[in-house]
Tab-separated table of C-alpha atoms and ligand atoms in Angstrom:
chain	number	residue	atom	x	y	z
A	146	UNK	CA	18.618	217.525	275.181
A	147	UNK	CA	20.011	219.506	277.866
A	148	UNK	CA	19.274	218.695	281.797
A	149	UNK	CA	16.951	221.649	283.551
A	150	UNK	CA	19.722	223.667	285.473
A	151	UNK	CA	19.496	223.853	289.016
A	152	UNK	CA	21.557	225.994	291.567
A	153	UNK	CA	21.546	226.621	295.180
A	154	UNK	CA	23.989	227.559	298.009
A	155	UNK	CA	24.422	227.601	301.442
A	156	UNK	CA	26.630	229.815	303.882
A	157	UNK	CA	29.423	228.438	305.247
A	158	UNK	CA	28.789	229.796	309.037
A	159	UNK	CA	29.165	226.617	311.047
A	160	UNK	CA	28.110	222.936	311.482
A	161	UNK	CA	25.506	221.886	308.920
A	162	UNK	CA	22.746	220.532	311.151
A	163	UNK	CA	19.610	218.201	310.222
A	164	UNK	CA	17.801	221.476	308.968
A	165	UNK	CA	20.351	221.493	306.060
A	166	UNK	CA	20.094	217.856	305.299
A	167	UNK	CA	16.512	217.398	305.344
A	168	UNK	CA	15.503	220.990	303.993
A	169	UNK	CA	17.966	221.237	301.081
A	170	UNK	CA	21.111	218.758	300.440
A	171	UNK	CA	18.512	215.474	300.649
A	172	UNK	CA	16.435	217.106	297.975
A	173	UNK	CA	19.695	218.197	295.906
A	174	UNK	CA	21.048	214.571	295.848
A	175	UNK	CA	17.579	213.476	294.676
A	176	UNK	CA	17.451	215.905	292.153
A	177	UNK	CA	20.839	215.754	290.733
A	178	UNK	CA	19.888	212.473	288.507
A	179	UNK	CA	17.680	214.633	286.166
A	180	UNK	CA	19.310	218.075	286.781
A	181	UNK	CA	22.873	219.804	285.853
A	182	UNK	CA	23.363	221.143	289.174
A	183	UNK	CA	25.446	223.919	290.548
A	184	UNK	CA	25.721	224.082	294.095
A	185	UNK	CA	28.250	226.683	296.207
A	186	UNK	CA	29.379	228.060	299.335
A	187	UNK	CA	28.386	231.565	299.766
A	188	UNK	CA	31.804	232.168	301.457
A	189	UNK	CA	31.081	235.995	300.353
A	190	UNK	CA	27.510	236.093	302.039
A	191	UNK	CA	29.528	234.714	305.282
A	192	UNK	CA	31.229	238.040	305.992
A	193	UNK	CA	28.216	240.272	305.420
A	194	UNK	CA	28.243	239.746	310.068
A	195	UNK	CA	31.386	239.853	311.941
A	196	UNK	CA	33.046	236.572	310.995
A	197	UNK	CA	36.002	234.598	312.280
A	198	UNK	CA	38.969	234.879	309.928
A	199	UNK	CA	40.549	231.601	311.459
A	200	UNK	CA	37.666	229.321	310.674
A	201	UNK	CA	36.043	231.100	307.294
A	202	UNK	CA	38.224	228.768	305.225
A	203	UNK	CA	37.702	225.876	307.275
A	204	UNK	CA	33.926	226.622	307.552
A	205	UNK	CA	34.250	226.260	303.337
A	206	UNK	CA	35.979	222.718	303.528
A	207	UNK	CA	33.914	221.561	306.130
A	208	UNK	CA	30.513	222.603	303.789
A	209	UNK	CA	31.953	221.018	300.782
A	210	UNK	CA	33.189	218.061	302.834
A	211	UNK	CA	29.504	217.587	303.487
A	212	UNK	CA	27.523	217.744	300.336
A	213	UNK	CA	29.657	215.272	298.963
A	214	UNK	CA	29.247	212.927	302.241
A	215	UNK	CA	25.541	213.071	301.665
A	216	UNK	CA	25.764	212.016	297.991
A	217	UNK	CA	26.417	215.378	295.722
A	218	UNK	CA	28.986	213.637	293.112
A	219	UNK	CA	31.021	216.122	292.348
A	220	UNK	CA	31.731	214.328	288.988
A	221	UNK	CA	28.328	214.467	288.289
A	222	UNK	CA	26.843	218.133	289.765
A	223	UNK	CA	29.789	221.191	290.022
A	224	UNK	CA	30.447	222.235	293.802
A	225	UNK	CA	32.727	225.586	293.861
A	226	UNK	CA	33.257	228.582	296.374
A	227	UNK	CA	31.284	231.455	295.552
A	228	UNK	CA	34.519	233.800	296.463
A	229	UNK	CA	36.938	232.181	294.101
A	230	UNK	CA	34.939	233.829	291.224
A	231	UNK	CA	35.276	237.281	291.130
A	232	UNK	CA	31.921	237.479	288.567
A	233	UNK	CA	29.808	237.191	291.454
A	234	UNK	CA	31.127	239.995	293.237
A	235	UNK	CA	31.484	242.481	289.473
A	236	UNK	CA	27.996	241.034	288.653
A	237	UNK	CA	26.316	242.375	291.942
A	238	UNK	CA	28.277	245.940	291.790
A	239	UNK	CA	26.650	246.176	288.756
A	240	UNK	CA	23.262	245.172	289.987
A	241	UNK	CA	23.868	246.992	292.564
A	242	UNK	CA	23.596	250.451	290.318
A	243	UNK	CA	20.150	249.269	288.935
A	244	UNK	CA	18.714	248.042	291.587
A	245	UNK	CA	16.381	250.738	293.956
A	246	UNK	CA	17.224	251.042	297.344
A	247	UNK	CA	13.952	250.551	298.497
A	248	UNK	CA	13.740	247.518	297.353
A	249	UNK	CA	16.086	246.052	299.567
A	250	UNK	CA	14.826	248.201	302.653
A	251	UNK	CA	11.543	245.837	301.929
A	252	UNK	CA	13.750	242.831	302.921
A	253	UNK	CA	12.505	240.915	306.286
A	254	UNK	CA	15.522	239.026	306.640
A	255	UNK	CA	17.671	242.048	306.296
A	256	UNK	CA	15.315	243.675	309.232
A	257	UNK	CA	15.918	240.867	310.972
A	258	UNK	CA	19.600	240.727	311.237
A	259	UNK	CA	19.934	244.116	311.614
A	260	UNK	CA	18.367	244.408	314.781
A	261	UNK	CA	20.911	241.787	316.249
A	262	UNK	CA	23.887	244.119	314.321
A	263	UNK	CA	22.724	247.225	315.986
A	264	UNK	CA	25.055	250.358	315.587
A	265	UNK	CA	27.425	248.272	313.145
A	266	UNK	CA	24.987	246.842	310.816
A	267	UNK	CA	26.839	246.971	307.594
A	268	UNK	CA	26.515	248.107	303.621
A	269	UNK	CA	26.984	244.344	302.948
A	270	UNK	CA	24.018	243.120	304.759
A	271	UNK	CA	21.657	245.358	303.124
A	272	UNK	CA	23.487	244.361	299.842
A	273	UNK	CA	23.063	240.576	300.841
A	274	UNK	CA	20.106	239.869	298.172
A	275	UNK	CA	21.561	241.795	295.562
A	276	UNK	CA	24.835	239.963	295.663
A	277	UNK	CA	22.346	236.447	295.823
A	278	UNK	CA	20.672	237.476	292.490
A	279	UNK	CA	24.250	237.852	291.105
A	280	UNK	CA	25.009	234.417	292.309
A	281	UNK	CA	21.765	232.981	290.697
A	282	UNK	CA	21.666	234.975	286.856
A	283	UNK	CA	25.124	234.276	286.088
A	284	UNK	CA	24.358	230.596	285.780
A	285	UNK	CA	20.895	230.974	284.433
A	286	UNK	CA	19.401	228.072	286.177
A	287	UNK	CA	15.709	226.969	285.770
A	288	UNK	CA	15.129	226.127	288.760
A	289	UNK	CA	16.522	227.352	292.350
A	290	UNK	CA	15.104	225.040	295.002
A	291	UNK	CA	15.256	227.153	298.608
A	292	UNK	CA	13.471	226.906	302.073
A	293	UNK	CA	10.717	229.252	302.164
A	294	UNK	CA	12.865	231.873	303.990
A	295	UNK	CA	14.140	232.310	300.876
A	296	UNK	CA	11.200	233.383	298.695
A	297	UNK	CA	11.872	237.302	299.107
A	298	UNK	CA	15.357	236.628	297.490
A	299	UNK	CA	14.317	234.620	294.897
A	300	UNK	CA	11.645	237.351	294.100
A	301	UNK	CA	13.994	240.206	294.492
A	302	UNK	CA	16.183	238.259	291.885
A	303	UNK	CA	13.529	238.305	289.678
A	304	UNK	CA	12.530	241.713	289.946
A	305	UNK	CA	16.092	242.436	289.131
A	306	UNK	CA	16.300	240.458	286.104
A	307	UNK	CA	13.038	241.504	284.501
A	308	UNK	CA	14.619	245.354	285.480
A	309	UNK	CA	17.980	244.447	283.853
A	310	UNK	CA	16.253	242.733	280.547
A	311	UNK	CA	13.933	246.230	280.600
A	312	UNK	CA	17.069	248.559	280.986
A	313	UNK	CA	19.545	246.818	278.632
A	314	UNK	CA	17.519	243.832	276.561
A	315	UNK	CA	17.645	245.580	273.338
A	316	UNK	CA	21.471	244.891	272.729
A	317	UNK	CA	21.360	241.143	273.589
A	318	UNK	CA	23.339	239.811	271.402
A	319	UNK	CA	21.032	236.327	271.667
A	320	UNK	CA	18.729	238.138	269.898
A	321	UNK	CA	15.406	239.522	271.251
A	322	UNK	CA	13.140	236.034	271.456
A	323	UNK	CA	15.467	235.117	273.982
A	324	UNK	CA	15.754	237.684	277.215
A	325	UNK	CA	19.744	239.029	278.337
A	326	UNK	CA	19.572	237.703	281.744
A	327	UNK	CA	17.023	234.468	282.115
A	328	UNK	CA	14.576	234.585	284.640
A	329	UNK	CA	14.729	231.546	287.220
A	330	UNK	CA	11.671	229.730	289.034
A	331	UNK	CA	12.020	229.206	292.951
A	332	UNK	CA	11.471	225.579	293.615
A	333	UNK	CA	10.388	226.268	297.389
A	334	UNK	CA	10.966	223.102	299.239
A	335	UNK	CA	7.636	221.955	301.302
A	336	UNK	CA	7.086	223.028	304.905
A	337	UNK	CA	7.142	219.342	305.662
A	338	UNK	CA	11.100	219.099	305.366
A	339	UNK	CA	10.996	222.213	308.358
A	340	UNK	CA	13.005	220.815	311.039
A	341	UNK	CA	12.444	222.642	314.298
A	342	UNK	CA	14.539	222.963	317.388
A	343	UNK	CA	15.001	220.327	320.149
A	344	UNK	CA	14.091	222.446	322.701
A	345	UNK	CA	11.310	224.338	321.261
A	346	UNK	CA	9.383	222.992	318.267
A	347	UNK	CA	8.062	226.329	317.456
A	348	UNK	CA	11.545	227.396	316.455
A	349	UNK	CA	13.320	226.567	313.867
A	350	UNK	CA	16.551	224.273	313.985
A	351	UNK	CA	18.997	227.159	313.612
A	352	UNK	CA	23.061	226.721	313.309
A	353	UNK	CA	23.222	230.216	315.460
A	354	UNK	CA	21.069	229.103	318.668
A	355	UNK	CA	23.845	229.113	321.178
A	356	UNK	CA	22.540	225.438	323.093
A	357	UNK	CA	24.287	222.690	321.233
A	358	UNK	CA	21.947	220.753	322.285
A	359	UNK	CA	18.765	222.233	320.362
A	360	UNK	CA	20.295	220.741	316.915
A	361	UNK	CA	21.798	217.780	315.569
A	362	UNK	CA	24.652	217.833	313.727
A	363	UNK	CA	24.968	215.727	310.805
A	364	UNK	CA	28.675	215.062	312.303
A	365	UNK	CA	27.652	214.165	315.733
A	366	UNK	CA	28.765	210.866	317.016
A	367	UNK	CA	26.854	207.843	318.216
A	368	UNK	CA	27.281	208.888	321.794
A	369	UNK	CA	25.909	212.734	321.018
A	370	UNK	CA	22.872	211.900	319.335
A	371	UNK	CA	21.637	209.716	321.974
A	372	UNK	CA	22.387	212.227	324.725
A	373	UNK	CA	20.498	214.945	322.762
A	374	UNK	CA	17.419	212.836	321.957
A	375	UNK	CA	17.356	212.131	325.566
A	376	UNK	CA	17.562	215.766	326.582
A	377	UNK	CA	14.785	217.042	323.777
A	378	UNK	CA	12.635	218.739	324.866
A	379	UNK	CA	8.635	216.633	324.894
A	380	UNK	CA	5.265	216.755	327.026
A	381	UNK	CA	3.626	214.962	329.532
A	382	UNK	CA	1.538	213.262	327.268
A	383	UNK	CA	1.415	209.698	326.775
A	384	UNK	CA	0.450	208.577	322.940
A	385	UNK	CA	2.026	210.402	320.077
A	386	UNK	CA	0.460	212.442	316.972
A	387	UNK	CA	1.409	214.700	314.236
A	388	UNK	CA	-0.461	218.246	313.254
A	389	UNK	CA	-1.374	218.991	317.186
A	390	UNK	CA	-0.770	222.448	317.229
A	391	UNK	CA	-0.564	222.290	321.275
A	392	UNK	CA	2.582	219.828	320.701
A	393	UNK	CA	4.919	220.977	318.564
A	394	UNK	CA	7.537	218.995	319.661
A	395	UNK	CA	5.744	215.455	319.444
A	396	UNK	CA	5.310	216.741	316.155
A	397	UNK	CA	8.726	217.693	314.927
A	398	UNK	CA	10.143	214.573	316.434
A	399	UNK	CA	7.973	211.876	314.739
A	400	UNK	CA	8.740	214.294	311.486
A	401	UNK	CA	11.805	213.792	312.243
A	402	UNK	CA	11.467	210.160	312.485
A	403	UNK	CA	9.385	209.697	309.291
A	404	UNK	CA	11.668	211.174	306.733
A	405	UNK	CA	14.864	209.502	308.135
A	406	UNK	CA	12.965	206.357	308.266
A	407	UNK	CA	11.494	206.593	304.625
A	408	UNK	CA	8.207	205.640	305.996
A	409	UNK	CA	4.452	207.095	305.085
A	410	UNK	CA	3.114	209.499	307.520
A	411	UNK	CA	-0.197	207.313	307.676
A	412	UNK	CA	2.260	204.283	308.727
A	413	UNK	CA	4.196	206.552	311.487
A	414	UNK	CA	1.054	207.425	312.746
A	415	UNK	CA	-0.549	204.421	313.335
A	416	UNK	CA	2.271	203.118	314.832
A	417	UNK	CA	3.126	205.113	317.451
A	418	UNK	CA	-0.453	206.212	318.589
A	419	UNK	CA	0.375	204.562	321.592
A	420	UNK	CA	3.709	204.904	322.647
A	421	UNK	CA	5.321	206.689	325.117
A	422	UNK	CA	7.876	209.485	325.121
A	423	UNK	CA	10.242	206.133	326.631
A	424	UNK	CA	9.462	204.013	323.701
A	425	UNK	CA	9.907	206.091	321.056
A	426	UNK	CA	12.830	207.669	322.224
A	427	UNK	CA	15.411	204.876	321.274
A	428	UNK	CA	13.617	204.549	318.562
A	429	UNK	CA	14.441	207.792	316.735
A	430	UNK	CA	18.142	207.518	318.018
A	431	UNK	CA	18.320	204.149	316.404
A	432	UNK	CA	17.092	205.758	313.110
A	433	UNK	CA	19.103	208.869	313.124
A	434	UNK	CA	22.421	206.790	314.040
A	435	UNK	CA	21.816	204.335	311.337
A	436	UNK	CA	21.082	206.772	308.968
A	437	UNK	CA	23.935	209.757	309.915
A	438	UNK	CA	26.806	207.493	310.977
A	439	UNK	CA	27.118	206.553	306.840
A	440	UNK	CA	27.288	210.205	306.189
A	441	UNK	CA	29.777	211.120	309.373
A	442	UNK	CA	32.293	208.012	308.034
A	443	UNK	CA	32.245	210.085	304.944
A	444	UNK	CA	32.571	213.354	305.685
A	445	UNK	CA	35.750	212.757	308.083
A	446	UNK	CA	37.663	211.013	305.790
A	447	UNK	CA	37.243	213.571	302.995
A	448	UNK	CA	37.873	216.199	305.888
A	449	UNK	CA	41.491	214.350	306.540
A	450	UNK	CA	41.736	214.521	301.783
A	451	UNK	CA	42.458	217.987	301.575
A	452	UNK	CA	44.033	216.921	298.074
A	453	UNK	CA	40.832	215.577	296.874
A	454	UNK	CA	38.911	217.912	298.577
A	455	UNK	CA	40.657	221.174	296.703
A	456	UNK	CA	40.943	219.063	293.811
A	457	UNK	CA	36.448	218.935	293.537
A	458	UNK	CA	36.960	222.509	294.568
A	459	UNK	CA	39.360	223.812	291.963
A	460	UNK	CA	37.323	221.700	288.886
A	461	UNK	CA	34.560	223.301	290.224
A	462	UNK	CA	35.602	226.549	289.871
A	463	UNK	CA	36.548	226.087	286.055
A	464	UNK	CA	33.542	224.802	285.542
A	465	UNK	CA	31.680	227.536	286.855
A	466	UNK	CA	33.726	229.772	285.288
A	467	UNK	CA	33.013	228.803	281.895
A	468	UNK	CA	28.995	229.631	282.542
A	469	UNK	CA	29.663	232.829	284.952
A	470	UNK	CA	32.157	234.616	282.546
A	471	UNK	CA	29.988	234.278	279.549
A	472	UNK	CA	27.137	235.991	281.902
A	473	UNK	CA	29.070	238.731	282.891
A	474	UNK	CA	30.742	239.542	279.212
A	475	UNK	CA	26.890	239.667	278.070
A	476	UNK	CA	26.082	241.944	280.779
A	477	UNK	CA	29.190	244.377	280.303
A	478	UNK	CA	28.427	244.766	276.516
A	479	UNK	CA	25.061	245.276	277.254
A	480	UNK	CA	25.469	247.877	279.520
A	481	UNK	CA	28.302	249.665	277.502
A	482	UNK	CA	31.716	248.769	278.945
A	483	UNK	CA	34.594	249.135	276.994
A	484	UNK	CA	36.058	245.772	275.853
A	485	UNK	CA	39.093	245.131	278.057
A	486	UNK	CA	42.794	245.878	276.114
B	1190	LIG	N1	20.936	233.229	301.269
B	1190	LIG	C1	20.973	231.792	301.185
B	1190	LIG	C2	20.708	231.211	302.583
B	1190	LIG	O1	21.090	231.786	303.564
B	1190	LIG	C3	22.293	231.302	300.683
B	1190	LIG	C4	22.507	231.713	299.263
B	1190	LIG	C5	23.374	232.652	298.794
B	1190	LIG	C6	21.823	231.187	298.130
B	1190	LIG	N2	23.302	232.742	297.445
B	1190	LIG	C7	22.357	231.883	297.006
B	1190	LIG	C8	20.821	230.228	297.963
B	1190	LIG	C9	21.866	231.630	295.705
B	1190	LIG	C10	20.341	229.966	296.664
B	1190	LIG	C11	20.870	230.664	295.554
B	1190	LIG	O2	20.147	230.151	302.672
């Protein structure tokens, strides 16, 4: 029997941060035992702001570099860049002609980040979802496990693939039990995994907040982390708890402290009832050292591979390839194309 298929991506814009780790690549490397799992940059989904040419590339490496640090085995799940297969980009031009504007003038995120774009907000960024449902039906994955910032995409995706089936079904060539374009499940990871900012834990931990010191990096050194724990951001209060609404911080910290630690919640709780921001402080950096310094080791000597690293890259690509171009041929003779000469 076949695995469940599983796919998910994130954009290579940066340093992947604690957010990442704990949000999405921790639950990836705990699903990939069970799963056939198909996990990307989203190189194309980088450029829909103004972008650095001199780091996009490097931004890609440094991504990949990662999930395998943190356990992806890239013999075991395929890791590829989204931009070295031109299906994603054909598949969302022709989404892209069936899917109604207004749907993707419903988009928060889309409001979001256009009111930071202004004047210049582009055709790309309003395109972003339909290019992300592209991404997603080509592999026809079961499941596609997101953070919950996510769920308007996944649903948009949806709506597009029950339109497509709807429009163009009746030609499948799979026959008609079995629908053109497979419609995915979002596997929206719990809000308990949301890792808020050092400075203010009603924010999220974001990799565009311009203080360095409101995230950790899952590269930061020794040295780092223990300056930025001791520059977080707490409260006068002596005694620590989770679910205080007034505290947001103590809350994202001992969070924080849980999941890296493996520990209940119940035993976290009773255990630092009574400390004090002083106590607990080393504390956490003693956890988050043990626990990233493993994962740093890793990701700079793949970082200094860039042999190995392509090599992942490039068998990821084929494999990818093999799913994605069956998609797209489906698609094309469903919608009419003319076979290629
Ligand atoms: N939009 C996603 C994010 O910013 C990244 C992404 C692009 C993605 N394509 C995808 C995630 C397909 C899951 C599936 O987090």
């Amino acid at each position: 029997m076949a695995q469940p298929r599983l796919l998910s991506g994130i954009q290579p814009t940066g340093n992947l941060h604690l957010g990442n780790y704990l949000g999405a690549i921790r639950n990836w490397v705990n699903l990939q035992a069970g799963h056939d799992c198909y996990l990307f940059m989203a190189d194309l989904h980088a450029v829909t702001v103004p972008h650095d040419p001199a780091l996009l590339a490097h931004n890609v490496r440094k991504v990949a570099a990662t999930y395998i640090a943190c356990g992806i085995d890239p013999q075991v799940s395929t890791i590829f860049v989204q931009s070295h297969l031109p299906a994603h980009s054909e598949l969302a031009w022709l989404f892209n002609c069936i899917t109604p504007l207004n749907w993707l003038e419903r988009m928060i995120q889309f409001k979001e980040k256009a009111v930071k774009q202004g004047e210049n907000v582009s055709v790309g960024l309003q395109n972003y979802p339909v290019l992300q449902a592209a991404d997603i039906l080509l592999y026809e994955p079961d499941f596609v496990p997101v953070g919950e910032d996510q769920k308007q995409h996944l649903e948009l995706t949806r709506d597009i693939a029950h339109r497509f089936n709807h429009l163009f079904g009746e030609k499948s060539p799979k026959g008609s039990d079995q629908p053109l374009l497979k419609v995915p499940e979002p596997l929206i990871q719990k809000a308990g995994a949301r890792v808020m900012s050092l400075s203010d834990g009603s924010k999220k931990m974001s990799k565009s907040d311009p203080s360095e010191l409101s995230r950790i990096d899952l590269t930061d050194s020794p040295e780092l982390l223990q300056k930025k724990i001791k520059k977080c951001r707490t409260d006068p209060q002596r005694g620590l708890e989770f679910d205080n609404p007034d505290r947001p911080e103590c809350h994202n910290l001992l969070t924080l402290y849980m999941l890296l630690s493996g520990q209940a919640k119940d035993t976290v709780a009773a255990d630092c009832a009574d400390l004090g921001w002083g106590q607990f402080k080393p504390l956490l950096t003693e956890t988050l050292i043990e626990h990233l310094s493993p994962i740093r080791v890793q990701y700079e000597a793949l970082m200094a591979d860039t042999d190995y690293l392509d090599g992942v890259l490039r068998q990821g690509r084929d494999r990818a390839n093999t799913v994605a171009s069956l998609t797209l041929e489906r698609v094309k003779n469903a919608m009419g194309f003319m076979k290629p000469l």
